[in-house]
Amino acid sequence: MNHIVPENQLRNAPAVTPVTLEIVKGALRSAQAEMERLLQRTAMSPVIREKQDYFCGLFDRDGRLLIGTKLPILGNILAPILEEFPIETMREGDVYWYDDPYLSKGGVSHTPDQVFVSPIFVDGKIAGFTHSWAHFLDIGGMRSGSTTPDATEIFHEGILIPPVRLYREGVLNEDLFRTFLRNSRLPEMSKGDVRAMMAAVELGRRRMIELFDRFGVEGAHIAFDQLIRQTRDYARAQMHEIFKPGEYRFAELIDTDGHGTGPIAIRMTLTATKDRIEIDCTETDDQTRGPINFIMHPSCVQMMFGIYAVAGHPEFMFNEGLLSIIDEVKLREGSVIQPRFPASLGQRSVTLSRVTSACLGLINVASPDRAMGSSSAYSANKLRGTWAGSGEAFLKTMAIAAGQGARPNSDGPDAIYYLNQQNYPVEFAEQNYPLVVKRYAVNPDSGGPGRWRGGCGVIREFEMRSETASISLRMSNVDFPAYGVAGGMSGRSGQFIINPGRPDERVLPSLQDGVVLRTGDVLRIAMPGGGGFGHPFDREPERVLADVLGGFVSPESARDEYGVILDVASETVDLEATKAHRAAHRWQTKLLHRRDYFDPDQWWDHADSVTHAKHARS
């Protein structure tokens, strides 16, 4: 459900001055930043406070997004509320709430994500909306932390909140709130997080009132129209520059659902004409028993391409304009990106990351000059146990950073968790949980070789200091590492290893819960890297030397994959030997690489060949 002003009204709206437009733009950005800092500072959960898994946003009176997030995981945040509570029934002081991915049609994509929305009134009429969104540490479910690789239905993943009114004209529905808290293993923390989100929503309301006081509701909305139109027009032009008229296909592979199904393919076909772009995802494989299913609202794909289109252009806002750059997104009910209720969704980031990679793949096929290597997905793990002596339970979530894909003019970023979020500092982990971090370093050779190197993941090792604990594990890009492009090679796979170098060393599955850790056990998490760009033999030897000295590339890889002959002791390159070696050993390439080179048609066919034997499409 979209509440969008008709196109003719956008075209006919009077313009505001450039100065006024910049002031309004700055006011929106400032309001969002204040809301988010307030939420971070006042929340009790380390997921919000340290990991920063939250965001806030603002809408105009017609439900159009004025400023949002770089996280392309969400559907229309406001629509689920407006479908249940028509605007004419809303009152000043109301606050609405939900976490149900199915009833919100992907407004949230798994149950720990809580959304709060409040209308903004001026002179008795709705002038806009403000919202906050955050991941809660525990809302019930079969395992502490709510999401688990063991889940096979959404009822395993915590309490489902349909769109409801938490506050009616400023009065809290105490019964509803107590019911929610009763379902959490951490009720005081959850209560504090709700209060923090309410504070952020209220701050957003006040800042929007100030904006309306200064420019008037009508004047502000004229500026909103222009800001949305600016973003939309630029992003659409970029899309048609990338995708000339024609048909483009790309498939990406998910390792496993953790319950015996895999690989699973995401298949996208983009059709472009002079004035229209459509994406067909209906050939994507079926939903799975395991919890990797992802309710992908069409706006998610819009935002993925929109973020790419306006990257490097801060003058354009992340607003409703990005949600109209693709004319139609076709999805198939029952697929892994449009599952039927009550399929489990808790590990949906596994699939989200491959959807992002598939969207990037379409760009790579259509415009190889803009190609980027694929990025590996972060690892998310939950450590559960009890403190020795007190017997008090603890729950620690761990997000481990991976390597990102190389670009046509730069290496891929190393050790990135996810966009605007953070990992937990070592000091915080050791102070608050019974563990010691033994190693935290770059994972050498994990980045895909190329003219521009893929980013490296990290290695993180920790030793348990509690008597008993268990951990849930999730890692992607183990069987199918991040692909390289334009001659660049794929990144290295990641893995979990318990007690490395000891007689009881073993490699653990990439998606599993209930792994027991005892006092003295060491878990190594070696993260995968991003794909490279361009032939590795075209990388400047001095860059390869710097990579070796910095621990990003081993001397063996420098010789075998980059063709660079080094004297590590003297920190020099033998340029003549390097030139001769490269001339004698240079190989032919194709557009895409994952352990071997493929052209686009071969890539599509390869996805079919590895998935049909294990997972048939309906």
XYZ file of C-alpha atoms in Angstrom:
618
model
C 0.000 0.000 0.000
C 1.619 3.252 -1.129
C 0.384 6.719 -0.281
C 2.122 8.627 -3.055
C 1.137 12.017 -4.397
C 0.063 11.706 -8.063
C 2.746 12.429 -10.647
C 0.884 15.434 -12.054
C 0.789 16.975 -8.582
C 4.541 16.495 -8.257
C 5.123 18.135 -11.635
C 2.795 21.064 -10.937
C 3.957 21.810 -7.405
C 5.599 25.231 -7.112
C 9.314 25.257 -6.469
C 11.083 26.522 -3.387
C 14.384 28.345 -3.545
C 17.625 26.335 -3.574
C 18.539 27.812 -0.204
C 15.242 26.764 1.364
C 15.594 23.306 -0.151
C 19.023 22.843 1.422
C 17.754 24.043 4.793
C 14.885 21.534 4.695
C 17.255 18.772 3.608
C 19.621 19.601 6.450
C 16.767 19.713 8.950
C 15.593 16.224 7.956
C 19.094 14.796 8.184
C 19.720 16.481 11.506
C 16.427 15.220 12.929
C 17.198 11.648 11.919
C 20.731 11.850 13.327
C 19.452 13.205 16.655
C 16.806 10.490 16.879
C 19.354 7.758 16.255
C 21.915 9.101 18.721
C 19.234 9.389 21.388
C 18.111 5.819 20.762
C 21.678 4.526 20.914
C 22.532 6.398 24.123
C 19.394 5.452 26.050
C 18.846 1.833 24.962
C 19.834 -0.948 27.366
C 20.571 -3.718 24.869
C 24.139 -4.077 23.571
C 22.626 -4.959 20.187
C 21.405 -1.365 19.949
C 24.014 0.423 22.047
C 27.189 -1.309 20.796
C 26.257 -3.114 17.584
C 24.004 -0.221 16.483
C 21.342 -2.424 14.920
C 18.718 0.315 14.646
C 17.575 3.258 12.543
C 14.988 6.012 12.537
C 13.089 7.726 9.763
C 10.506 10.325 8.803
C 7.511 10.342 6.453
C 5.353 13.108 5.034
C 1.582 13.345 5.454
C 0.990 11.115 2.417
C 3.155 8.323 3.803
C 6.123 8.989 1.542
C 9.571 8.255 2.939
C 11.466 11.511 3.526
C 14.649 10.071 4.974
C 15.401 6.419 5.558
C 18.283 4.014 5.920
C 21.014 2.402 3.865
C 19.789 -1.006 5.042
C 17.992 -2.602 2.063
C 16.172 -5.178 4.195
C 12.848 -3.530 4.768
C 9.545 -3.143 3.065
C 7.173 -0.213 3.440
C 7.484 0.584 7.154
C 4.353 2.723 7.331
C 1.952 0.752 5.108
C 1.121 -2.004 7.659
C -0.031 0.644 10.135
C -2.131 2.546 7.592
C -3.813 -0.632 6.395
C -4.961 -1.474 9.921
C -5.538 2.066 11.207
C -6.858 4.528 8.593
C -5.513 8.059 8.936
C -8.909 9.440 9.941
C -8.896 7.180 13.040
C -5.514 8.392 14.301
C -5.205 10.816 17.186
C -2.441 12.969 18.577
C -0.375 10.956 21.071
C -0.972 7.623 19.324
C 1.962 5.232 18.896
C 1.683 2.117 16.740
C 3.806 -1.025 16.938
C 4.495 -4.279 15.113
C 7.089 -6.992 14.544
C 5.111 -9.504 12.421
C 6.961 -10.055 9.119
C 3.983 -11.712 7.452
C 1.223 -9.281 8.401
C 3.572 -6.391 7.581
C 4.385 -7.979 4.183
C 8.076 -7.621 4.885
C 7.838 -4.271 6.664
C 10.152 -6.109 9.033
C 11.920 -9.250 7.909
C 12.305 -11.203 11.160
C 10.594 -11.065 14.538
C 13.317 -9.435 16.719
C 12.972 -6.240 14.660
C 10.524 -3.928 16.428
C 8.892 -0.940 14.706
C 7.214 2.018 16.409
C 5.350 4.686 14.417
C 3.706 7.903 15.568
C 1.655 10.440 13.591
C 2.591 14.126 13.683
C -0.301 16.559 14.039
C -0.395 20.258 13.175
C -3.626 22.171 13.838
C -5.522 18.919 14.286
C -4.408 17.415 10.973
C -1.749 14.809 10.251
C 1.336 16.473 8.772
C 3.723 13.512 8.819
C 4.930 10.423 10.646
C 8.013 9.474 12.621
C 9.318 5.982 13.311
C 12.037 4.017 15.060
C 13.226 0.478 14.304
C 15.577 -1.726 16.318
C 16.620 -5.344 16.837
C 15.749 -6.619 20.328
C 18.036 -9.113 22.029
C 15.284 -11.519 23.102
C 11.520 -11.641 22.486
C 10.954 -15.296 23.381
C 11.112 -18.310 21.106
C 12.728 -21.723 21.321
C 16.253 -20.423 22.054
C 17.639 -17.506 24.000
C 18.138 -14.709 21.492
C 14.942 -15.704 19.635
C 16.511 -16.550 16.277
C 18.233 -19.908 15.842
C 19.343 -22.140 12.965
C 17.188 -24.860 14.565
C 13.913 -23.035 13.851
C 11.553 -24.570 11.299
C 8.579 -22.213 11.735
C 8.166 -18.615 12.785
C 6.489 -19.641 16.043
C 9.956 -20.804 17.153
C 11.275 -17.243 16.781
C 9.460 -15.223 19.416
C 6.242 -13.328 19.947
C 4.418 -12.014 16.875
C 3.044 -8.491 17.257
C 0.543 -7.526 14.535
C 0.071 -3.798 13.850
C -1.379 -2.546 17.152
C -1.877 0.764 18.976
C 0.467 0.825 21.981
C -0.432 4.374 23.012
C -3.904 5.850 22.488
C -3.832 9.643 22.789
C -0.774 9.394 25.022
C -2.088 6.598 27.277
C -0.092 3.350 27.348
C -1.892 0.039 26.832
C -0.384 -1.554 29.946
C -1.906 -4.990 29.329
C -0.403 -5.228 25.861
C 2.986 -4.042 27.075
C 3.055 -6.492 30.001
C 2.146 -9.354 27.665
C 5.119 -8.525 25.449
C 7.543 -8.267 28.360
C 6.310 -11.574 29.788
C 7.473 -13.288 26.587
C 11.043 -11.985 26.870
C 13.843 -13.685 28.790
C 15.237 -10.170 29.343
C 12.152 -8.127 30.277
C 13.940 -5.211 31.932
C 16.237 -4.808 28.952
C 13.297 -4.995 26.560
C 11.382 -2.431 28.619
C 14.337 -0.056 28.479
C 14.706 -0.499 24.743
C 11.023 0.266 24.162
C 11.350 3.432 26.233
C 14.405 4.455 24.202
C 12.531 3.930 20.957
C 9.596 5.967 22.271
C 11.982 8.790 23.135
C 13.418 8.730 19.614
C 9.951 8.855 18.068
C 8.979 11.799 20.273
C 12.169 13.674 19.397
C 11.449 13.172 15.707
C 7.946 14.538 16.216
C 9.286 17.664 17.914
C 11.869 18.300 15.211
C 9.265 17.962 12.458
C 6.960 20.374 14.307
C 9.832 22.878 14.365
C 10.274 22.425 10.616
C 6.572 22.997 9.994
C 6.575 26.048 12.281
C 9.347 27.573 10.207
C 8.154 26.811 6.674
C 4.513 25.892 7.125
C 3.060 22.477 6.377
C 2.391 23.354 2.745
C 5.765 24.985 2.203
C 7.575 22.034 3.745
C 5.676 19.582 1.549
C 6.609 21.539 -1.566
C 10.239 21.070 -0.530
C 9.601 17.383 0.184
C 8.192 16.998 -3.340
C 11.325 18.492 -4.855
C 13.695 16.369 -2.774
C 11.855 13.191 -3.733
C 11.764 14.191 -7.390
C 15.496 15.017 -7.416
C 16.414 11.605 -6.038
C 13.967 9.762 -8.289
C 14.994 11.502 -11.517
C 18.718 11.017 -10.933
C 18.396 7.391 -9.819
C 16.125 6.468 -12.736
C 18.511 8.096 -15.201
C 21.378 6.113 -13.707
C 19.418 2.867 -13.992
C 18.713 3.455 -17.684
C 22.366 4.341 -18.214
C 23.405 1.021 -16.670
C 20.688 -1.090 -18.284
C 20.388 -0.365 -21.979
C 17.321 -1.916 -23.675
C 17.638 -5.692 -23.464
C 17.367 -8.675 -21.137
C 19.907 -9.520 -18.431
C 20.044 -12.612 -16.198
C 21.932 -13.493 -13.063
C 21.779 -16.286 -10.495
C 23.361 -16.459 -7.063
C 23.700 -19.430 -4.731
C 23.012 -19.920 -1.021
C 25.088 -22.636 0.661
C 22.441 -24.333 2.818
C 19.346 -23.837 4.943
C 20.950 -25.805 7.790
C 18.340 -28.566 7.471
C 19.604 -30.553 4.500
C 18.549 -28.300 1.623
C 21.134 -26.611 -0.558
C 22.414 -25.086 -2.596
C 19.462 -22.766 -3.183
C 19.406 -20.376 -6.139
C 18.255 -16.764 -6.357
C 17.437 -16.114 -10.024
C 16.738 -12.663 -11.451
C 15.928 -11.563 -14.985
C 15.898 -7.830 -15.704
C 14.179 -6.516 -18.823
C 14.863 -2.929 -19.844
C 13.197 -0.823 -22.508
C 13.727 2.831 -23.265
C 11.400 3.946 -20.479
C 10.685 0.869 -18.335
C 12.608 -1.615 -16.166
C 11.168 -4.856 -14.799
C 12.786 -7.547 -12.648
C 11.432 -11.094 -12.613
C 12.436 -13.203 -9.590
C 9.881 -15.969 -10.123
C 12.493 -18.595 -11.064
C 14.043 -18.394 -7.609
C 14.063 -21.719 -5.735
C 11.397 -22.762 -3.246
C 11.187 -21.789 0.405
C 13.091 -24.022 2.787
C 12.422 -25.821 6.048
C 15.345 -24.029 7.657
C 15.174 -20.368 8.741
C 16.869 -18.660 5.783
C 13.592 -17.603 4.138
C 13.304 -13.873 3.427
C 10.057 -11.955 2.875
C 11.394 -9.633 0.204
C 9.138 -6.655 -0.328
C 9.604 -5.192 -3.846
C 10.925 -2.008 -2.256
C 13.969 -3.969 -1.012
C 15.155 -4.465 -4.592
C 14.333 -0.843 -5.378
C 16.495 0.289 -2.476
C 19.388 -2.024 -3.385
C 19.640 -0.544 -6.865
C 18.847 2.927 -5.562
C 21.739 2.858 -3.100
C 24.066 1.916 -5.959
C 22.634 4.627 -8.219
C 23.210 7.513 -5.794
C 26.427 6.218 -4.195
C 29.007 8.976 -4.025
C 26.371 11.697 -4.408
C 25.457 12.941 -0.928
C 23.281 15.673 -2.410
C 20.585 13.046 -2.982
C 18.597 11.754 -0.029
C 17.561 8.190 0.720
C 13.860 8.868 0.262
C 10.733 7.763 -1.613
C 12.439 8.640 -4.882
C 14.529 5.471 -4.662
C 11.371 3.367 -4.442
C 10.168 4.187 -7.955
C 13.249 3.471 -10.074
C 12.069 -0.028 -11.076
C 8.614 -0.242 -12.604
C 7.773 -3.803 -11.539
C 9.318 -6.531 -9.382
C 7.762 -9.958 -9.931
C 7.902 -12.443 -7.059
C 6.586 -15.993 -6.672
C 4.726 -17.036 -3.550
C 6.356 -20.101 -2.053
C 9.870 -19.127 -3.099
C 12.693 -18.552 -0.629
C 12.220 -14.786 -1.113
C 8.416 -14.890 -0.800
C 7.728 -17.738 1.650
C 4.320 -18.839 2.824
C 3.339 -18.514 6.471
C 4.556 -19.888 8.878
C 8.010 -20.466 7.346
C 10.887 -19.546 9.670
C 12.781 -16.337 8.872
C 15.328 -15.835 11.639
C 18.453 -16.287 9.493
C 17.066 -14.297 6.562
C 20.310 -12.299 6.263
C 21.846 -15.370 4.612
C 19.418 -14.902 1.732
C 19.416 -11.105 1.839
C 23.163 -11.041 1.198
C 22.772 -13.264 -1.864
C 19.895 -11.124 -3.175
C 22.208 -8.122 -2.919
C 24.907 -10.078 -4.740
C 22.441 -11.045 -7.482
C 21.390 -7.413 -7.986
C 25.050 -6.469 -8.293
C 25.494 -9.346 -10.742
C 22.834 -7.856 -13.018
C 24.804 -4.607 -13.072
C 28.002 -6.523 -13.827
C 26.411 -8.334 -16.770
C 24.798 -5.192 -18.191
C 27.729 -2.799 -17.695
C 31.030 -4.649 -17.219
C 32.864 -1.319 -17.040
C 31.026 -0.670 -13.761
C 31.522 -4.223 -12.456
C 32.195 -4.868 -8.782
C 33.254 -8.032 -7.044
C 30.716 -9.652 -4.765
C 30.955 -9.129 -1.018
C 30.936 -11.869 1.586
C 28.268 -11.837 4.281
C 29.029 -11.230 7.932
C 28.798 -14.041 10.474
C 26.228 -13.852 13.278
C 26.555 -16.102 16.312
C 24.945 -16.344 19.742
C 26.858 -17.541 22.789
C 24.675 -18.813 25.644
C 25.630 -20.152 29.050
C 25.806 -19.509 32.786
C 28.329 -17.722 34.965
C 30.346 -19.979 37.247
C 29.342 -19.481 40.865
C 26.181 -17.420 40.475
C 24.601 -19.617 37.817
C 23.220 -16.472 36.178
C 22.515 -16.883 32.469
C 24.304 -14.831 29.838
C 23.613 -14.233 26.160
C 26.166 -12.698 23.825
C 25.567 -12.012 20.158
C 28.673 -11.875 17.982
C 28.826 -10.277 14.550
C 32.075 -10.962 12.705
C 33.219 -8.860 9.752
C 33.870 -10.154 6.234
C 35.611 -8.815 3.129
C 33.843 -6.696 0.532
C 34.077 -6.770 -3.242
C 36.682 -4.841 -5.238
C 35.616 -1.947 -7.482
C 36.873 -0.744 -10.889
C 39.175 1.761 -9.199
C 39.855 0.505 -5.674
C 40.359 -2.519 -3.468
C 37.383 -3.909 -1.621
C 37.067 -2.714 1.985
C 38.548 -5.083 4.554
C 36.749 -6.298 7.669
C 33.303 -4.756 7.196
C 30.393 -5.973 9.295
C 27.311 -4.478 7.620
C 26.922 -0.943 6.292
C 26.320 1.425 9.203
C 26.524 -1.177 11.983
C 29.404 -2.114 14.263
C 30.904 -5.193 15.847
C 31.442 -5.538 19.586
C 34.749 -4.167 20.916
C 37.090 -6.735 22.435
C 37.108 -4.827 25.725
C 33.318 -4.945 25.940
C 33.264 -8.680 25.205
C 35.889 -9.584 27.796
C 34.439 -7.311 30.476
C 30.880 -8.575 30.184
C 31.190 -12.253 29.236
C 33.266 -15.268 30.421
C 35.685 -15.353 27.504
C 39.087 -14.098 26.416
C 39.756 -12.967 22.859
C 43.004 -14.683 21.856
C 43.318 -13.312 18.350
C 41.690 -10.602 16.262
C 43.395 -10.075 12.925
C 43.075 -9.947 9.163
C 42.464 -13.331 7.519
C 45.353 -13.413 5.013
C 44.619 -14.390 1.401
C 40.861 -14.275 2.009
C 40.387 -11.369 -0.401
C 39.980 -12.376 -4.040
C 43.108 -11.709 -6.145
C 42.741 -9.069 -8.825
C 44.019 -5.835 -10.322
C 42.078 -4.531 -7.370
C 42.070 -6.946 -4.447
C 38.904 -8.107 -2.748
C 38.624 -7.081 0.876
C 39.866 -9.504 3.517
C 37.734 -10.945 6.269
C 38.954 -11.248 9.833
C 40.055 -14.058 12.091
C 38.671 -13.936 15.601
C 39.543 -16.545 18.216
C 38.170 -16.646 21.731
C 38.669 -19.001 24.666
C 35.794 -19.943 26.953
C 36.136 -19.301 30.687
C 32.741 -20.640 31.753
C 32.078 -24.237 32.758
C 29.542 -24.874 30.024
C 28.208 -22.834 27.155
C 26.751 -23.407 23.743
C 26.855 -21.359 20.587
C 24.802 -20.974 17.447
C 26.808 -20.541 14.259
C 26.017 -18.835 10.976
C 28.373 -18.180 8.100
C 27.747 -17.736 4.380
C 30.090 -18.042 1.391
C 31.513 -21.341 2.582
C 30.544 -23.518 -0.389
C 30.084 -20.587 -2.776
C 32.590 -17.800 -2.065
C 32.097 -14.219 -3.211
C 32.619 -14.035 -6.968
C 35.263 -11.979 -8.751
C 34.687 -9.944 -11.919
C 36.439 -8.712 -15.057
C 39.298 -11.182 -14.571
C 39.377 -10.895 -10.793
C 39.095 -14.060 -8.739
C 36.654 -15.124 -6.041
C 37.364 -14.596 -2.380
C 38.381 -17.419 -0.086
C 35.729 -19.339 1.842
C 35.345 -19.003 5.575
C 35.050 -21.649 8.303
C 34.500 -22.307 11.995
C 37.220 -24.360 13.723
C 37.086 -25.517 17.317
C 40.407 -26.000 19.146
C 42.670 -25.281 16.144
C 46.026 -27.037 16.255
C 44.971 -29.440 19.013
C 44.279 -33.176 18.742
C 40.539 -32.526 19.110
C 40.460 -29.890 16.343
C 37.414 -30.069 14.105
C 35.686 -27.957 11.467
C 32.085 -27.093 12.326
C 29.072 -26.736 10.023
C 28.326 -23.240 8.764
C 24.715 -23.104 10.025
C 24.104 -24.925 13.302
C 22.981 -24.403 16.897
C 23.805 -26.152 20.157
C 27.578 -26.481 19.687
C 28.901 -27.140 23.201
C 31.917 -25.177 24.448
C 33.690 -26.012 27.709
C 36.274 -24.209 29.787
C 39.475 -23.877 27.752
C 37.874 -24.559 24.381
C 38.953 -22.147 21.642
C 36.715 -21.232 18.723
C 38.313 -19.768 15.606
C 36.066 -17.850 13.224
C 37.893 -17.336 9.919
C 35.823 -15.032 7.746
C 35.578 -15.110 3.938
C 36.748 -12.307 1.676
C 35.349 -10.289 -1.195
C 35.795 -10.917 -4.897
C 38.580 -9.262 -6.868
C 38.407 -7.023 -9.945
C 40.673 -7.318 -12.980
C 43.463 -9.752 -13.772
C 45.723 -10.307 -10.727
C 48.815 -9.972 -12.916
C 47.809 -6.366 -13.607
C 48.127 -5.359 -9.958
C 51.063 -3.054 -9.354
C 53.905 -5.054 -7.752
C 54.377 -2.365 -5.110
C 50.777 -2.846 -3.976
C 51.333 -6.586 -3.699
C 54.454 -5.971 -1.604
C 52.496 -3.649 0.678
C 49.793 -6.319 1.029
C 52.376 -8.924 2.025
C 54.039 -6.638 4.552
C 50.631 -5.716 5.951
C 49.527 -9.328 6.375
C 46.759 -9.227 3.759
C 48.511 -11.495 1.230
C 51.003 -14.304 1.857
C 54.329 -14.456 -0.029
C 53.118 -17.685 -1.669
C 49.960 -16.029 -2.949
C 51.979 -13.042 -4.157
C 53.945 -15.400 -6.397
C 51.265 -17.888 -7.443
C 48.234 -15.627 -7.836
C 49.741 -12.196 -8.494
C 52.912 -13.293 -10.277
C 55.092 -11.060 -8.102
C 58.545 -12.238 -7.038
C 59.473 -10.772 -3.668
C 62.380 -10.724 -1.285
C 60.471 -10.404 1.952
C 63.605 -10.056 4.076
C 64.716 -6.942 2.207
C 61.129 -5.834 1.518
C 61.779 -5.460 -2.211
C 60.286 -6.616 -5.515
C 62.386 -8.289 -8.210
C 60.815 -6.404 -11.113
C 62.614 -8.296 -13.897
C 61.735 -11.694 -12.452
C 58.158 -10.531 -11.920
C 57.843 -9.365 -15.525
C 59.181 -12.666 -16.837
C 56.995 -14.754 -14.539
C 53.856 -12.875 -15.504
C 54.600 -13.170 -19.211
C 55.107 -16.926 -18.925
C 52.132 -17.730 -16.698
C 49.352 -15.289 -17.605
C 45.973 -16.997 -18.066
C 42.804 -16.153 -19.980
C 39.789 -14.839 -18.096
C 36.038 -14.319 -18.426
C 33.641 -11.870 -16.787
C 32.870 -13.911 -13.653
C 34.964 -16.133 -11.402
C 34.114 -18.545 -8.612
C 36.873 -21.155 -8.446
C 36.724 -21.068 -12.264
C 35.879 -18.511 -14.937
C 32.412 -18.171 -16.508
C 30.738 -15.977 -19.067
C 27.203 -14.814 -18.084
C 25.335 -17.646 -19.838
C 27.659 -20.279 -18.384
C 27.132 -18.757 -14.942
C 23.345 -19.040 -15.236
C 23.564 -22.618 -16.496
C 26.004 -23.549 -13.724
C 23.490 -22.430 -11.074
C 20.909 -24.713 -12.670
C 23.306 -27.646 -12.789
C 24.220 -27.501 -9.097
C 20.714 -26.862 -7.719
C 18.351 -29.027 -9.760
C 19.711 -32.273 -8.347
C 18.930 -31.211 -4.772
C 16.173 -28.636 -4.948
C 13.528 -28.626 -7.662
C 11.484 -25.573 -8.537
C 7.713 -25.830 -8.626
